[in-house]
mmCIF file of C-alpha atoms and ligand atoms in Angstrom:
data_model
loop_
_atom_site.group_PDB
_atom_site.id
_atom_site.type_symbol
_atom_site.label_atom_id
_atom_site.label_comp_id
_atom_site.label_asym_id
_atom_site.label_seq_id
_atom_site.Cartn_x
_atom_site.Cartn_y
_atom_site.Cartn_z
ATOM 1 C CA MET A 202 -80.710 25.750 67.311
ATOM 2 C CA THR A 203 -77.167 24.525 66.550
ATOM 3 C CA ASP A 204 -74.383 27.043 66.042
ATOM 4 C CA LEU A 205 -73.604 28.026 62.491
ATOM 5 C CA GLU A 206 -70.569 26.238 61.068
ATOM 6 C CA LEU A 207 -69.370 27.424 57.712
ATOM 7 C CA LYS A 208 -67.496 25.026 55.462
ATOM 8 C CA ARG A 209 -64.692 26.299 53.299
ATOM 9 C CA ARG A 210 -62.223 25.199 50.644
ATOM 10 C CA GLY A 211 -58.663 24.600 51.804
ATOM 11 C CA LEU A 212 -55.862 27.081 51.262
ATOM 12 C CA LEU A 213 -52.840 26.366 49.126
ATOM 13 C CA CYS A 214 -50.195 28.213 51.060
ATOM 14 C CA VAL A 215 -46.866 28.655 49.309
ATOM 15 C CA VAL A 216 -44.027 29.645 51.620
ATOM 16 C CA SER A 217 -40.675 30.799 50.245
ATOM 17 C CA GLY A 218 -37.548 32.339 51.655
ATOM 18 C CA PRO A 219 -33.839 31.605 51.559
ATOM 19 C CA SER A 220 -32.261 28.604 53.264
ATOM 20 C CA GLY A 221 -31.936 29.520 56.929
ATOM 21 C CA SER A 222 -35.021 31.768 56.979
ATOM 22 C CA GLY A 223 -36.846 29.176 59.074
ATOM 23 C CA LYS A 224 -39.623 28.525 56.532
ATOM 24 C CA THR A 225 -39.461 24.731 56.715
ATOM 25 C CA THR A 226 -39.676 24.748 60.516
ATOM 26 C CA LEU A 227 -42.668 27.105 60.395
ATOM 27 C CA CYS A 228 -44.533 24.991 57.840
ATOM 28 C CA ARG A 229 -43.782 21.725 59.644
ATOM 29 C CA ARG A 230 -44.718 23.056 63.072
ATOM 30 C CA PHE A 231 -47.948 24.630 61.877
ATOM 31 C CA SER A 232 -49.056 21.440 60.107
ATOM 32 C CA GLU A 233 -48.222 19.395 63.216
ATOM 33 C CA VAL A 234 -50.239 21.472 65.675
ATOM 34 C CA ASP A 235 -53.121 22.535 63.441
ATOM 35 C CA SER A 236 -55.559 19.755 62.584
ATOM 36 C CA GLU A 237 -56.793 21.568 59.450
ATOM 37 C CA ALA A 238 -53.320 21.891 57.892
ATOM 38 C CA VAL A 239 -51.101 19.401 56.061
ATOM 39 C CA TYR A 240 -47.540 19.692 54.816
ATOM 40 C CA ALA A 241 -46.959 18.773 51.167
ATOM 41 C CA VAL A 242 -43.880 16.549 51.043
ATOM 42 C CA SER A 243 -41.855 17.439 47.942
ATOM 43 C CA ALA A 244 -39.937 15.124 45.665
ATOM 44 C CA THR A 245 -36.271 15.822 45.004
ATOM 45 C CA THR A 246 -33.276 14.362 43.188
ATOM 46 C CA ARG A 247 -30.853 15.568 45.872
ATOM 47 C CA ALA A 248 -29.364 13.059 48.307
ATOM 48 C CA PRO A 249 -30.768 12.871 51.873
ATOM 49 C CA ARG A 250 -28.924 15.063 54.442
ATOM 50 C CA GLY A 251 -28.279 13.982 58.016
ATOM 51 C CA GLU A 252 -31.317 12.291 59.542
ATOM 52 C CA GLU A 253 -33.662 13.004 56.633
ATOM 53 C CA LYS A 254 -36.111 10.223 55.843
ATOM 54 C CA ASN A 255 -37.748 9.228 52.584
ATOM 55 C CA GLY A 256 -41.473 10.068 52.520
ATOM 56 C CA ILE A 257 -41.190 12.352 55.554
ATOM 57 C CA ASP A 258 -38.674 15.055 54.652
ATOM 58 C CA TYR A 259 -38.788 14.437 50.912
ATOM 59 C CA PHE A 260 -39.545 11.711 48.429
ATOM 60 C CA PHE A 261 -35.960 11.081 47.308
ATOM 61 C CA LEU A 262 -36.034 10.077 43.647
ATOM 62 C CA GLU A 263 -33.426 9.164 41.063
ATOM 63 C CA ARG A 264 -33.220 11.758 38.324
ATOM 64 C CA GLU A 265 -34.643 9.296 35.782
ATOM 65 C CA GLU A 266 -37.740 8.604 37.875
ATOM 66 C CA PHE A 267 -38.220 12.316 38.544
ATOM 67 C CA GLU A 268 -38.107 13.004 34.804
ATOM 68 C CA GLN A 269 -40.535 10.186 34.028
ATOM 69 C CA ARG A 270 -43.023 11.489 36.581
ATOM 70 C CA ALA A 271 -42.638 15.010 35.201
ATOM 71 C CA THR A 272 -43.384 13.702 31.701
ATOM 72 C CA ARG A 273 -46.482 11.926 33.002
ATOM 73 C CA GLY A 274 -47.684 15.290 34.380
ATOM 74 C CA GLU A 275 -47.587 14.187 38.026
ATOM 75 C CA PHE A 276 -46.129 17.470 39.289
ATOM 76 C CA LEU A 277 -48.050 20.628 40.089
ATOM 77 C CA GLU A 278 -44.735 22.435 39.640
ATOM 78 C CA TYR A 279 -41.054 21.589 39.622
ATOM 79 C CA ALA A 280 -37.830 23.547 39.370
ATOM 80 C CA GLU A 281 -34.066 23.122 39.455
ATOM 81 C CA VAL A 282 -32.622 24.532 42.695
ATOM 82 C CA HIS A 283 -28.935 24.347 43.725
ATOM 83 C CA GLY A 284 -28.338 21.887 40.846
ATOM 84 C CA ASN A 285 -31.065 19.424 41.847
ATOM 85 C CA PHE A 286 -34.697 18.994 40.864
ATOM 86 C CA TYR A 287 -37.448 19.684 43.379
ATOM 87 C CA GLY A 288 -41.167 19.321 42.734
ATOM 88 C CA THR A 289 -44.597 19.153 44.325
ATOM 89 C CA LEU A 290 -46.673 16.116 43.415
ATOM 90 C CA LYS A 291 -50.313 16.853 42.556
ATOM 91 C CA SER A 292 -51.264 13.903 44.756
ATOM 92 C CA GLU A 293 -49.947 15.845 47.779
ATOM 93 C CA VAL A 294 -52.186 18.858 47.129
ATOM 94 C CA ILE A 295 -55.487 18.760 45.209
ATOM 95 C CA ALA A 296 -57.488 16.202 47.236
ATOM 96 C CA HIS A 297 -56.621 18.004 50.491
ATOM 97 C CA ILE A 298 -57.791 21.409 49.253
ATOM 98 C CA GLU A 299 -61.045 19.915 48.042
ATOM 99 C CA ALA A 300 -61.577 18.307 51.442
ATOM 100 C CA GLY A 301 -61.167 21.718 53.126
ATOM 101 C CA ARG A 302 -57.656 21.115 54.438
ATOM 102 C CA ASP A 303 -54.945 23.738 54.092
ATOM 103 C CA VAL A 304 -51.814 22.606 52.270
ATOM 104 C CA LEU A 305 -48.475 24.179 53.158
ATOM 105 C CA MET A 306 -45.791 24.100 50.509
ATOM 106 C CA ASP A 307 -42.226 25.114 51.240
ATOM 107 C CA ILE A 308 -40.890 25.850 47.762
ATOM 108 C CA ASP A 309 -38.450 28.153 45.983
ATOM 109 C CA VAL A 310 -39.360 31.380 44.141
ATOM 110 C CA GLN A 311 -39.466 29.687 40.716
ATOM 111 C CA GLY A 312 -41.935 27.079 41.953
ATOM 112 C CA ALA A 313 -44.013 29.777 43.653
ATOM 113 C CA SER A 314 -44.183 31.735 40.427
ATOM 114 C CA LEU A 315 -45.336 28.625 38.516
ATOM 115 C CA ILE A 316 -48.156 28.046 41.016
ATOM 116 C CA ARG A 317 -49.129 31.745 41.046
ATOM 117 C CA ASN A 318 -49.605 31.584 37.271
ATOM 118 C CA GLN A 319 -51.617 28.352 37.191
ATOM 119 C CA GLU A 320 -54.938 28.718 35.398
ATOM 120 C CA ASP A 321 -56.727 25.993 37.344
ATOM 121 C CA PRO A 322 -59.446 27.904 39.293
ATOM 122 C CA ARG A 323 -59.105 25.477 42.222
ATOM 123 C CA ILE A 324 -55.494 26.605 42.596
ATOM 124 C CA GLN A 325 -56.139 30.310 42.022
ATOM 125 C CA GLU A 326 -58.913 30.472 44.579
ATOM 126 C CA ALA A 327 -56.917 28.591 47.205
ATOM 127 C CA PHE A 328 -53.618 30.397 46.673
ATOM 128 C CA VAL A 329 -51.893 32.366 49.444
ATOM 129 C CA ASP A 330 -48.171 33.129 49.420
ATOM 130 C CA ILE A 331 -45.846 34.142 52.230
ATOM 131 C CA PHE A 332 -42.191 35.169 52.060
ATOM 132 C CA ILE A 333 -39.946 34.697 55.096
ATOM 133 C CA LEU A 334 -37.069 37.201 55.215
ATOM 134 C CA PRO A 335 -34.069 36.699 57.486
ATOM 135 C CA PRO A 336 -33.477 39.727 59.769
ATOM 136 C CA SER A 337 -29.882 40.310 58.562
ATOM 137 C CA ASP A 338 -27.006 38.719 56.636
ATOM 138 C CA GLU A 339 -25.161 38.057 59.905
ATOM 139 C CA GLU A 340 -28.090 36.104 61.298
ATOM 140 C CA LEU A 341 -28.611 34.270 58.008
ATOM 141 C CA LEU A 342 -24.956 33.160 57.955
ATOM 142 C CA ARG A 343 -25.184 32.132 61.580
ATOM 143 C CA ARG A 344 -28.227 29.993 60.819
ATOM 144 C CA LEU A 345 -26.651 28.460 57.718
ATOM 145 C CA ASN A 346 -23.507 27.555 59.682
ATOM 146 C CA PHE A 347 -25.540 26.302 62.592
ATOM 147 C CA ARG A 348 -26.795 23.357 60.590
ATOM 148 C CA GLY A 349 -23.210 22.108 60.262
ATOM 149 C CA THR A 350 -24.129 19.866 57.329
ATOM 150 C CA GLU A 351 -22.738 21.969 54.461
ATOM 151 C CA THR A 352 -19.208 22.419 53.111
ATOM 152 C CA GLU A 353 -17.689 25.925 52.752
ATOM 153 C CA GLU A 354 -18.374 25.774 49.033
ATOM 154 C CA GLN A 355 -22.025 24.797 49.524
ATOM 155 C CA LEU A 356 -22.422 27.577 52.119
ATOM 156 C CA ALA A 357 -21.075 30.204 49.737
ATOM 157 C CA LEU A 358 -23.451 28.984 47.029
ATOM 158 C CA ARG A 359 -26.393 29.080 49.423
ATOM 159 C CA LEU A 360 -25.609 32.630 50.553
ATOM 160 C CA GLU A 361 -25.419 33.756 46.935
ATOM 161 C CA ASN A 362 -28.705 31.955 46.204
ATOM 162 C CA ALA A 363 -30.261 33.496 49.326
ATOM 163 C CA HIS A 364 -29.587 37.007 48.032
ATOM 164 C CA GLU A 365 -30.979 36.093 44.631
ATOM 165 C CA GLU A 366 -34.076 34.510 46.220
ATOM 166 C CA MET A 367 -34.682 37.503 48.533
ATOM 167 C CA ARG A 368 -35.057 39.840 45.548
ATOM 168 C CA HIS A 369 -38.519 38.339 44.967
ATOM 169 C CA TRP A 370 -40.119 39.070 48.351
ATOM 170 C CA ALA A 371 -42.402 41.866 47.110
ATOM 171 C CA ARG A 372 -44.286 39.501 44.764
ATOM 172 C CA TYR A 373 -45.729 37.678 47.775
ATOM 173 C CA GLN A 374 -49.007 38.665 49.436
ATOM 174 C CA TYR A 375 -47.398 38.458 52.893
ATOM 175 C CA THR A 376 -43.863 39.059 54.145
ATOM 176 C CA VAL A 377 -42.678 37.955 57.566
ATOM 177 C CA VAL A 378 -39.333 39.242 58.850
ATOM 178 C CA SER A 379 -38.010 36.411 60.964
ATOM 179 C CA ARG A 380 -37.128 37.392 64.579
ATOM 180 C CA ASP A 381 -37.325 34.392 66.844
ATOM 181 C CA LYS A 382 -39.164 31.093 66.658
ATOM 182 C CA GLU A 383 -42.161 32.037 68.799
ATOM 183 C CA ALA A 384 -42.716 35.494 67.290
ATOM 184 C CA ASP A 385 -42.453 34.062 63.768
ATOM 185 C CA PHE A 386 -44.889 31.285 64.586
ATOM 186 C CA ALA A 387 -47.428 33.684 66.093
ATOM 187 C CA LEU A 388 -47.311 35.912 63.030
ATOM 188 C CA PHE A 389 -47.499 32.951 60.673
ATOM 189 C CA SER A 390 -50.502 31.492 62.535
ATOM 190 C CA SER A 391 -52.318 34.822 62.441
ATOM 191 C CA ILE A 392 -52.045 34.938 58.643
ATOM 192 C CA PHE A 393 -53.893 31.607 58.537
ATOM 193 C CA ALA A 394 -56.483 32.807 61.020
ATOM 194 C CA GLY A 395 -57.277 35.765 58.772
ATOM 195 C CA GLU A 396 -57.180 33.880 55.466
ATOM 196 C CA ARG A 397 -59.552 31.218 56.810
ATOM 197 C CA CYS A 398 -62.197 33.862 57.518
ATOM 198 C CA ARG A 399 -62.271 35.397 54.048
ATOM 199 C CA SER A 400 -65.885 35.345 52.854
ATOM 200 C CA GLN A 401 -64.826 34.411 49.329
ATOM 201 C CA ARG A 402 -63.409 31.103 50.556
ATOM 202 C CA LEU A 403 -66.579 29.989 52.296
ATOM 203 C CA ILE A 404 -68.880 27.483 50.684
ATOM 204 C CA PRO A 405 -72.343 29.023 50.099
ATOM 205 C CA ASP A 406 -74.808 28.097 52.823
ATOM 206 C CA PRO A 407 -78.548 28.208 52.049
ATOM 207 C CA GLN A 408 -79.320 28.839 55.731
ATOM 208 C CA LEU A 409 -77.660 32.239 55.579
ATOM 209 C CA PRO A 410 -79.580 35.337 54.533
ATOM 210 C CA GLY A 411 -78.261 37.642 51.848
ATOM 211 C CA GLU A 412 -75.928 37.135 48.923
ATOM 212 C CA GLN A 413 -73.588 34.136 48.960
ATOM 213 C CA PRO A 414 -69.950 34.151 47.852
ATOM 214 C CA GLU A 415 -69.521 33.198 44.221
ATOM 215 C CA LEU A 416 -67.254 30.216 43.851
ATOM 216 C CA GLU A 417 -66.512 29.212 40.277
ATOM 217 C CA LEU A 418 -65.735 25.645 41.211
HETATM 218 P P1 5GP B 1328 -33.224 22.002 50.671
HETATM 219 O O1 5GP B 1328 -32.329 21.219 49.774
HETATM 220 O O2 5GP B 1328 -32.474 22.960 51.544
HETATM 221 O O3 5GP B 1328 -34.164 21.121 51.451
HETATM 222 O O4 5GP B 1328 -34.158 22.896 49.741
HETATM 223 C C1 5GP B 1328 -33.600 23.742 48.798
HETATM 224 C C2 5GP B 1328 -34.668 24.625 48.183
HETATM 225 O O5 5GP B 1328 -35.608 23.861 47.437
HETATM 226 C C3 5GP B 1328 -35.480 25.411 49.210
HETATM 227 O O6 5GP B 1328 -35.545 26.778 48.773
HETATM 228 C C4 5GP B 1328 -36.836 24.797 49.141
HETATM 229 O O7 5GP B 1328 -37.864 25.744 49.422
HETATM 230 C C5 5GP B 1328 -36.900 24.367 47.696
HETATM 231 N N1 5GP B 1328 -37.904 23.319 47.492
HETATM 232 C C6 5GP B 1328 -38.236 22.294 48.316
HETATM 233 N N2 5GP B 1328 -39.232 21.576 47.797
HETATM 234 C C7 5GP B 1328 -39.579 22.166 46.623
HETATM 235 C C8 5GP B 1328 -40.572 21.886 45.621
HETATM 236 O O8 5GP B 1328 -41.355 20.947 45.698
HETATM 237 N N3 5GP B 1328 -40.601 22.709 44.549
HETATM 238 C C9 5GP B 1328 -39.747 23.763 44.410
HETATM 239 N N4 5GP B 1328 -39.878 24.525 43.335
HETATM 240 N N5 5GP B 1328 -38.820 24.072 45.338
HETATM 241 C C10 5GP B 1328 -38.726 23.273 46.423
#
């Protein structure tokens, strides 16, 4: 007899936290080492920073193109952050979830709220949200400065935005207080390990005795 292997729908994991919380690194690293996870590359109207590449870090779009795509309904969500538009393309998400892959989205609190309130049952069932909190203001400032790519003015704006963003942590199902890279990654990975085992996410299997989870999909 072969071992039982249960199939499941993918997770839609929304990760938020202020700039410098380490959320992008966590999402990227997890999707690189875990074969069941993919990172949803966002579109943005902001200019590339440093070594950022189109299609890898972001899809860098002119404002006009971003607006046209928004009008055509191509975004799952979009929001204005730090004076620029950012959005998640549906094409980066839905097909993966249906194929059982977990999608990681690194988005701001407005975008997270838009996804949380989506009526699409495929989104609701797949949704998990995690907030990454920096351990202190001192550490947050150190991390923001460490990048060395922002002006004083941009830094001040980001710190102000960080405080505003942090007010929303309690709306998230999970909160991770960032310590160091390895500890954060271990905690982050364990959230996925648990979420992947939830009975409600498993696709009914006629070989199993007893009641099956009810998926409305
Ligand atoms: P950055 O310019 O530092 O890469 O990102 C600025 C902010 O935009 C971050 O808080 C990031 O999470 C957020 N962001 C990135 N992509 C998206 C997206 O697709 N949608 C939304 N709503 N926010 C995003």
